[in-house]
PDB file of C-alpha atoms in Angstrom:
ATOM      1  CA  ILE A   1    -270.625 197.925  15.833  1.00 44.00           C
ATOM      2  CA  LEU A   2    -271.388 197.229  12.189  1.00 46.00           C
ATOM      3  CA  LEU A   3    -268.009 195.580  11.548  1.00 48.00           C
ATOM      4  CA  VAL A   4    -268.789 192.436  13.539  1.00 49.00           C
ATOM      5  CA  PRO A   5    -271.929 191.461  11.553  1.00 55.00           C
ATOM      6  CA  LEU A   6    -270.236 192.308   8.256  1.00 57.00           C
ATOM      7  CA  SER A   7    -267.147 190.270   9.095  1.00 59.00           C
ATOM      8  CA  SER A   8    -269.374 187.377  10.201  1.00 58.00           C
ATOM      9  CA  LEU A   9    -271.311 187.583   6.933  1.00 59.00           C
ATOM     10  CA  LEU A  10    -268.087 187.687   4.924  1.00 61.00           C
ATOM     11  CA  ALA A  11    -266.724 184.694   6.834  1.00 60.00           C
ATOM     12  CA  ALA A  12    -269.952 182.756   6.198  1.00 62.00           C
ATOM     13  CA  ILE A  13    -269.866 183.589   2.483  1.00 65.00           C
ATOM     14  CA  LEU A  14    -266.224 182.559   2.135  1.00 62.00           C
ATOM     15  CA  GLN A  15    -266.761 179.358   4.112  1.00 64.00           C
ATOM     16  CA  THR A  16    -269.720 178.422   1.922  1.00 65.00           C
ATOM     17  CA  ILE A  17    -267.805 179.203  -1.283  1.00 66.00           C
ATOM     18  CA  PHE A  18    -264.750 177.186  -0.276  1.00 62.00           C
ATOM     19  CA  SER A  19    -266.732 174.213   1.030  1.00 63.00           C
ATOM     20  CA  THR A  20    -268.871 174.139  -2.118  1.00 61.00           C
ATOM     21  CA  CYS A  21    -265.788 174.436  -4.323  1.00 57.00           C
ATOM     22  CA  PHE A  22    -263.997 171.675  -2.414  1.00 57.00           C
ATOM     23  CA  THR A  23    -267.052 169.412  -2.634  1.00 58.00           C
ATOM     24  CA  LYS A  24    -267.316 169.958  -6.384  1.00 57.00           C
ATOM     25  CA  ILE A  25    -263.646 169.284  -6.951  1.00 55.00           C
ATOM     26  CA  CYS A  26    -263.758 166.102  -4.864  1.00 52.00           C
ATOM     27  CA  THR A  27    -266.988 164.674  -6.268  1.00 53.00           C
ATOM     28  CA  HIS A  28    -266.814 165.554  -9.953  1.00 51.00           C
ATOM     29  CA  GLY A  29    -264.513 164.351 -12.611  1.00 48.00           C
ATOM     30  CA  PHE A  30    -264.203 162.411 -15.785  1.00 43.00           C
ATOM     31  CA  ALA A  31    -264.904 158.836 -16.769  1.00 46.00           C
ATOM     32  CA  HIS A  32    -264.125 156.782 -19.837  1.00 43.00           C
ATOM     33  CA  ASP A  33    -267.021 155.497 -21.897  1.00 49.00           C
ATOM     34  CA  SER A  34    -267.125 152.094 -23.601  1.00 53.00           C
ATOM     35  CA  SER A  35    -265.111 153.353 -26.596  1.00 51.00           C
ATOM     36  CA  GLY A  36    -262.345 154.724 -24.347  1.00 48.00           C
ATOM     37  CA  ASN A  37    -263.146 158.420 -24.935  1.00 47.00           C
ATOM     38  CA  LEU A  38    -262.968 160.819 -22.026  1.00 43.00           C
ATOM     39  CA  GLN A  39    -266.516 161.768 -21.022  1.00 48.00           C
ATOM     40  CA  GLN A  40    -268.055 164.139 -18.520  1.00 47.00           C
ATOM     41  CA  ARG A  41    -269.226 162.413 -15.338  1.00 47.00           C
ATOM     42  CA  THR A  42    -272.434 163.723 -13.761  1.00 46.00           C
ATOM     43  CA  VAL A  43    -273.052 163.412 -10.044  1.00 43.00           C
ATOM     44  CA  THR A  44    -276.496 164.095  -8.634  1.00 44.00           C
ATOM     45  CA  SER A  45    -276.340 165.189  -5.022  1.00 44.00           C
ATOM     46  CA  ARG A  46    -279.944 166.383  -4.739  1.00 45.00           C
ATOM     47  CA  PRO A  47    -282.992 165.183  -6.615  1.00 45.00           C
ATOM     48  CA  HIS A  48    -283.934 168.674  -7.802  1.00 44.00           C
ATOM     49  CA  ARG A  49    -280.461 169.713  -8.948  1.00 42.00           C
ATOM     50  CA  SER A  50    -277.943 167.937 -11.143  1.00 38.00           C
ATOM     51  CA  HIS A  51    -274.356 169.059 -10.836  1.00 38.00           C
ATOM     52  CA  THR A  52    -272.117 168.494 -13.788  1.00 35.00           C
ATOM     53  CA  SER A  53    -268.411 168.047 -13.657  1.00 33.00           C
ATOM     54  CA  ILE A  54    -265.874 170.808 -13.377  1.00 32.00           C
ATOM     55  CA  VAL A  55    -265.897 171.551 -17.102  1.00 33.00           C
ATOM     56  CA  ALA A  56    -268.483 174.110 -18.161  1.00 36.00           C
ATOM     57  CA  HIS A  57    -270.401 172.886 -21.204  1.00 38.00           C
ATOM     58  CA  SER A  58    -268.579 170.086 -22.927  1.00 38.00           C
ATOM     59  CA  VAL A  59    -265.676 167.800 -22.362  1.00 41.00           C
ATOM     60  CA  PRO A  60    -263.114 167.752 -25.124  1.00 44.00           C
ATOM     61  CA  ASP A  61    -262.163 164.431 -26.579  1.00 47.00           C
ATOM     62  CA  ALA A  62    -258.640 163.043 -26.120  1.00 46.00           C
ATOM     63  CA  SER A  63    -257.281 164.576 -29.377  1.00 47.00           C
ATOM     64  CA  SER A  64    -258.284 168.126 -28.457  1.00 47.00           C
ATOM     65  CA  LEU A  65    -256.838 167.645 -24.964  1.00 44.00           C
ATOM     66  CA  GLN A  66    -253.442 167.120 -26.570  1.00 48.00           C
ATOM     67  CA  ASN A  67    -253.756 170.366 -28.576  1.00 52.00           C
ATOM     68  CA  ASP A  68    -255.083 172.541 -25.711  1.00 51.00           C
ATOM     69  CA  PRO A  69    -252.582 172.853 -22.869  1.00 50.00           C
ATOM     70  CA  SER A  70    -254.950 174.494 -20.358  1.00 55.00           C
ATOM     71  CA  PRO A  71    -258.220 172.569 -19.900  1.00 56.00           C
ATOM     72  CA  SER A  72    -257.643 172.328 -16.164  1.00 64.00           C
ATOM     73  CA  ARG A  73    -257.417 176.117 -15.833  1.00 65.00           C
ATOM     74  CA  ALA A  74    -260.837 176.542 -17.464  1.00 68.00           C
ATOM     75  CA  SER A  75    -262.154 173.708 -15.332  1.00 81.00           C
ATOM     76  CA  PHE A  76    -260.944 175.359 -12.148  1.00 78.00           C
ATOM     77  CA  ILE A  77    -262.394 178.762 -13.085  1.00 83.00           C
ATOM     78  CA  THR A  78    -265.725 177.196 -13.973  1.00 83.00           C
ATOM     79  CA  SER A  79    -265.735 175.253 -10.727  1.00 82.00           C
ATOM     80  CA  VAL A  80    -265.031 178.365  -8.656  1.00 81.00           C
ATOM     81  CA  SER A  81    -267.696 180.306 -10.555  1.00 84.00           C
ATOM     82  CA  ASN A  82    -270.282 177.575  -9.982  1.00 84.00           C
ATOM     83  CA  SER A  83    -269.292 177.368  -6.318  1.00 83.00           C
ATOM     84  CA  ILE A  84    -269.823 181.088  -5.858  1.00 84.00           C
ATOM     85  CA  MET A  85    -273.266 180.942  -7.462  1.00 86.00           C
ATOM     86  CA  ASP A  86    -274.246 177.885  -5.394  1.00 85.00           C
ATOM     87  CA  SER A  87    -273.074 179.565  -2.193  1.00 84.00           C
ATOM     88  CA  PHE A  88    -275.168 182.657  -2.912  1.00 86.00           C
ATOM     89  CA  ALA A  89    -278.195 180.427  -3.512  1.00 87.00           C
ATOM     90  CA  VAL A  90    -277.612 178.702  -0.161  1.00 86.00           C
ATOM     91  CA  ILE A  91    -277.164 182.002   1.675  1.00 87.00           C
ATOM     92  CA  THR A  92    -280.367 183.313   0.082  1.00 89.00           C
ATOM     93  CA  GLN A  93    -282.307 180.222   1.189  1.00 89.00           C
ATOM     94  CA  VAL A  94    -281.003 180.476   4.747  1.00 89.00           C
ATOM     95  CA  GLY A  95    -281.765 184.211   4.862  1.00 89.00           C
ATOM     96  CA  GLY A  96    -285.262 183.533   3.536  1.00 91.00           C
ATOM     97  CA  PHE A  97    -285.951 181.104   6.381  1.00 92.00           C
ATOM     98  CA  VAL A  98    -284.644 183.591   8.954  1.00 91.00           C
ATOM     99  CA  ILE A  99    -286.908 186.338   7.575  1.00 92.00           C
ATOM    100  CA  LEU A 100    -289.942 184.045   7.330  1.00 94.00           C
ATOM    101  CA  PHE A 101    -289.674 182.772  10.889  1.00 94.00           C
ATOM    102  CA  SER A 102    -288.826 186.231  12.251  1.00 92.00           C
ATOM    103  CA  VAL A 103    -292.071 187.541  10.795  1.00 93.00           C
ATOM    104  CA  LEU A 104    -293.977 184.554  12.218  1.00 94.00           C
ATOM    105  CA  ALA A 105    -292.386 185.176  15.638  1.00 93.00           C
ATOM    106  CA  GLU A 106    -293.446 188.832  15.530  1.00 92.00           C
ATOM    107  CA  PHE A 107    -297.007 187.750  14.704  1.00 93.00           C
ATOM    108  CA  ALA A 108    -296.896 185.208  17.548  1.00 93.00           C
ATOM    109  CA  LEU A 109    -296.134 188.088  19.917  1.00 92.00           C
ATOM    110  CA  LEU A 110    -299.639 189.391  19.206  1.00 92.00           C
ATOM    111  CA  ILE A 111    -301.101 186.298  20.918  1.00 90.00           C
ATOM    112  CA  ASP A 112    -301.922 186.955  24.564  1.00 89.00           C
ATOM    113  CA  SER A 113    -301.146 183.605  26.159  1.00 89.00           C
ATOM    114  CA  PRO A 114    -298.752 182.150  28.718  1.00 87.00           C
ATOM    115  CA  LEU A 115    -297.333 180.010  25.891  1.00 90.00           C
ATOM    116  CA  THR A 116    -296.325 183.033  23.796  1.00 91.00           C
ATOM    117  CA  LEU A 117    -292.762 183.194  25.152  1.00 90.00           C
ATOM    118  CA  PRO A 118    -291.950 179.510  24.533  1.00 90.00           C
ATOM    119  CA  LEU A 119    -293.643 179.693  21.122  1.00 93.00           C
ATOM    120  CA  VAL A 120    -291.626 182.723  20.019  1.00 93.00           C
ATOM    121  CA  ALA A 121    -288.411 181.194  21.392  1.00 91.00           C
ATOM    122  CA  ALA A 122    -289.158 177.975  19.497  1.00 92.00           C
ATOM    123  CA  LEU A 123    -289.848 179.772  16.212  1.00 93.00           C
ATOM    124  CA  GLU A 124    -286.729 181.930  15.866  1.00 92.00           C
ATOM    125  CA  ILE A 125    -284.045 182.064  18.540  1.00 89.00           C
ATOM    126  CA  THR A 126    -282.814 185.631  17.994  1.00 90.00           C
ATOM    127  CA  ILE A 127    -286.203 187.248  18.507  1.00 92.00           C
ATOM    128  CA  GLY A 128    -287.158 184.580  21.048  1.00 91.00           C
ATOM    129  CA  ILE A 129    -284.201 185.277  23.319  1.00 91.00           C
ATOM    130  CA  ARG A 130    -284.704 189.038  23.014  1.00 93.00           C
ATOM    131  CA  VAL A 131    -288.335 188.674  24.073  1.00 93.00           C
ATOM    132  CA  VAL A 132    -287.517 186.227  26.884  1.00 92.00           C
ATOM    133  CA  CYS A 133    -284.825 188.534  28.306  1.00 91.00           C
ATOM    134  CA  ALA A 134    -287.211 191.519  28.180  1.00 92.00           C
ATOM    135  CA  SER A 135    -289.990 189.598  29.952  1.00 92.00           C
ATOM    136  CA  ALA A 136    -290.961 189.779  33.635  1.00 91.00           C
ATOM    137  CA  LEU A 137    -289.717 186.231  34.330  1.00 91.00           C
ATOM    138  CA  SER A 138    -287.137 185.568  37.034  1.00 92.00           C
ATOM    139  CA  GLU A 139    -283.482 185.551  35.999  1.00 92.00           C
ATOM    140  CA  THR A 140    -283.328 181.767  36.456  1.00 91.00           C
ATOM    141  CA  ALA A 141    -286.384 181.221  34.258  1.00 91.00           C
ATOM    142  CA  LYS A 142    -284.943 183.551  31.609  1.00 92.00           C
ATOM    143  CA  ALA A 143    -281.655 181.629  31.627  1.00 91.00           C
ATOM    144  CA  ILE A 144    -283.387 178.233  31.399  1.00 92.00           C
ATOM    145  CA  LEU A 145    -285.715 179.274  28.572  1.00 92.00           C
ATOM    146  CA  SER A 146    -282.917 181.050  26.653  1.00 91.00           C
ATOM    147  CA  ALA A 147    -280.576 178.061  26.978  1.00 91.00           C
ATOM    148  CA  ALA A 148    -283.322 175.691  25.820  1.00 91.00           C
ATOM    149  CA  ALA A 149    -284.055 177.933  22.805  1.00 92.00           C
ATOM    150  CA  VAL A 150    -280.400 178.078  21.794  1.00 91.00           C
ATOM    151  CA  SER A 151    -279.992 174.326  22.217  1.00 91.00           C
ATOM    152  CA  PHE A 152    -283.145 173.595  20.209  1.00 92.00           C
ATOM    153  CA  THR A 153    -282.027 176.072  17.468  1.00 90.00           C
ATOM    154  CA  GLY A 154    -285.623 177.027  16.718  1.00 92.00           C
ATOM    155  CA  ILE A 155    -287.934 175.891  13.972  1.00 94.00           C
ATOM    156  CA  SER A 156    -286.120 178.361  11.716  1.00 93.00           C
ATOM    157  CA  GLY A 157    -282.853 176.491  12.284  1.00 92.00           C
ATOM    158  CA  ILE A 158    -284.567 173.164  11.670  1.00 93.00           C
ATOM    159  CA  ALA A 159    -286.048 174.460   8.394  1.00 93.00           C
ATOM    160  CA  GLN A 160    -282.581 175.635   7.319  1.00 91.00           C
ATOM    161  CA  THR A 161    -281.148 172.220   8.176  1.00 90.00           C
ATOM    162  CA  ALA A 162    -283.967 170.476   6.286  1.00 90.00           C
ATOM    163  CA  CYS A 163    -283.128 172.566   3.230  1.00 87.00           C
ATOM    164  CA  MET A 164    -279.460 171.560   3.416  1.00 85.00           C
ATOM    165  CA  LEU A 165    -280.214 167.874   4.109  1.00 84.00           C
ATOM    166  CA  SER A 166    -282.653 167.424   1.218  1.00 83.00           C
ATOM    167  CA  GLY A 167    -281.471 164.682  -1.074  1.00 83.00           C
ATOM    168  CA  THR A 168    -278.646 163.525   1.201  1.00 87.00           C
ATOM    169  CA  GLY A 169    -280.434 160.567   2.770  1.00 87.00           C
ATOM    170  CA  LEU A 170    -279.805 161.889   6.288  1.00 88.00           C
ATOM    171  CA  SER A 171    -282.752 161.733   8.669  1.00 89.00           C
ATOM    172  CA  LEU A 172    -284.390 165.019   9.599  1.00 91.00           C
ATOM    173  CA  ILE A 173    -286.484 163.220  12.230  1.00 93.00           C
ATOM    174  CA  ARG A 174    -283.316 162.142  14.058  1.00 92.00           C
ATOM    175  CA  TYR A 175    -281.999 165.682  13.888  1.00 92.00           C
ATOM    176  CA  ILE A 176    -285.217 167.129  15.349  1.00 94.00           C
ATOM    177  CA  PHE A 177    -285.249 164.477  18.062  1.00 94.00           C
ATOM    178  CA  SER A 178    -281.623 165.249  18.975  1.00 92.00           C
ATOM    179  CA  ARG A 179    -282.422 168.990  19.135  1.00 93.00           C
ATOM    180  CA  LEU A 180    -285.413 168.338  21.424  1.00 93.00           C
ATOM    181  CA  LEU A 181    -283.382 166.014  23.623  1.00 94.00           C
ATOM    182  CA  SER A 182    -280.579 168.562  23.790  1.00 92.00           C
ATOM    183  CA  ALA A 183    -283.030 171.296  24.827  1.00 92.00           C
ATOM    184  CA  VAL A 184    -284.438 169.086  27.599  1.00 93.00           C
ATOM    185  CA  PHE A 185    -280.991 168.207  28.967  1.00 93.00           C
ATOM    186  CA  VAL A 186    -279.739 171.797  28.802  1.00 91.00           C
ATOM    187  CA  SER A 187    -282.870 173.028  30.588  1.00 91.00           C
ATOM    188  CA  LEU A 188    -282.454 170.378  33.259  1.00 93.00           C
ATOM    189  CA  PHE A 189    -278.762 171.230  33.641  1.00 91.00           C
ATOM    190  CA  PHE A 190    -279.520 174.941  34.061  1.00 89.00           C
ATOM    191  CA  PHE A 191    -282.353 174.190  36.491  1.00 91.00           C
ATOM    192  CA  LEU A 192    -280.129 172.003  38.695  1.00 91.00           C
ATOM    193  CA  PHE A 193    -277.022 174.177  38.688  1.00 86.00           C
ATOM    194  CA  LEU A 194    -278.365 177.753  38.719  1.00 78.00           C
TER     195      LEU A 194
END
């Protein structure tokens, strides 16, 4: 029973490491300055974080490149190391959002209102679906509300997406609108065909 979550976590960690490493390798490199010397190129992907090129601290000039046969090996190791650290930071941020919204969903369960179930399902889908399935609603209503929650991805999922989209120029408003529209269509689909 414990193997499935651990293998999923391992797969997520490896996917994040490899995608971060691939992104760094593809977007970083070297450029020549006005005097023709090889210089480190800096690419800023997010306003709060500046990523430097694959080389760790300094870029050797052209004469030292001729004397040192392995600058690319050090560059690759540094890139992989940075990718691993970045992936752990991303996983920590995502986990923080899951914990935060799980706690908020548990507090929302203390509210005695007919809107408690949709509120909990909208906050965090894992707890929301568990609560919806344990409720006294009809099976059709449970299926519709659960499908809508999964399609919407919850406010927790939106916060995670917002964290990943920061500094990319992609619209979070469009993403939220598409999630809401998806939830409406999925709910309508389940209502008509169940």
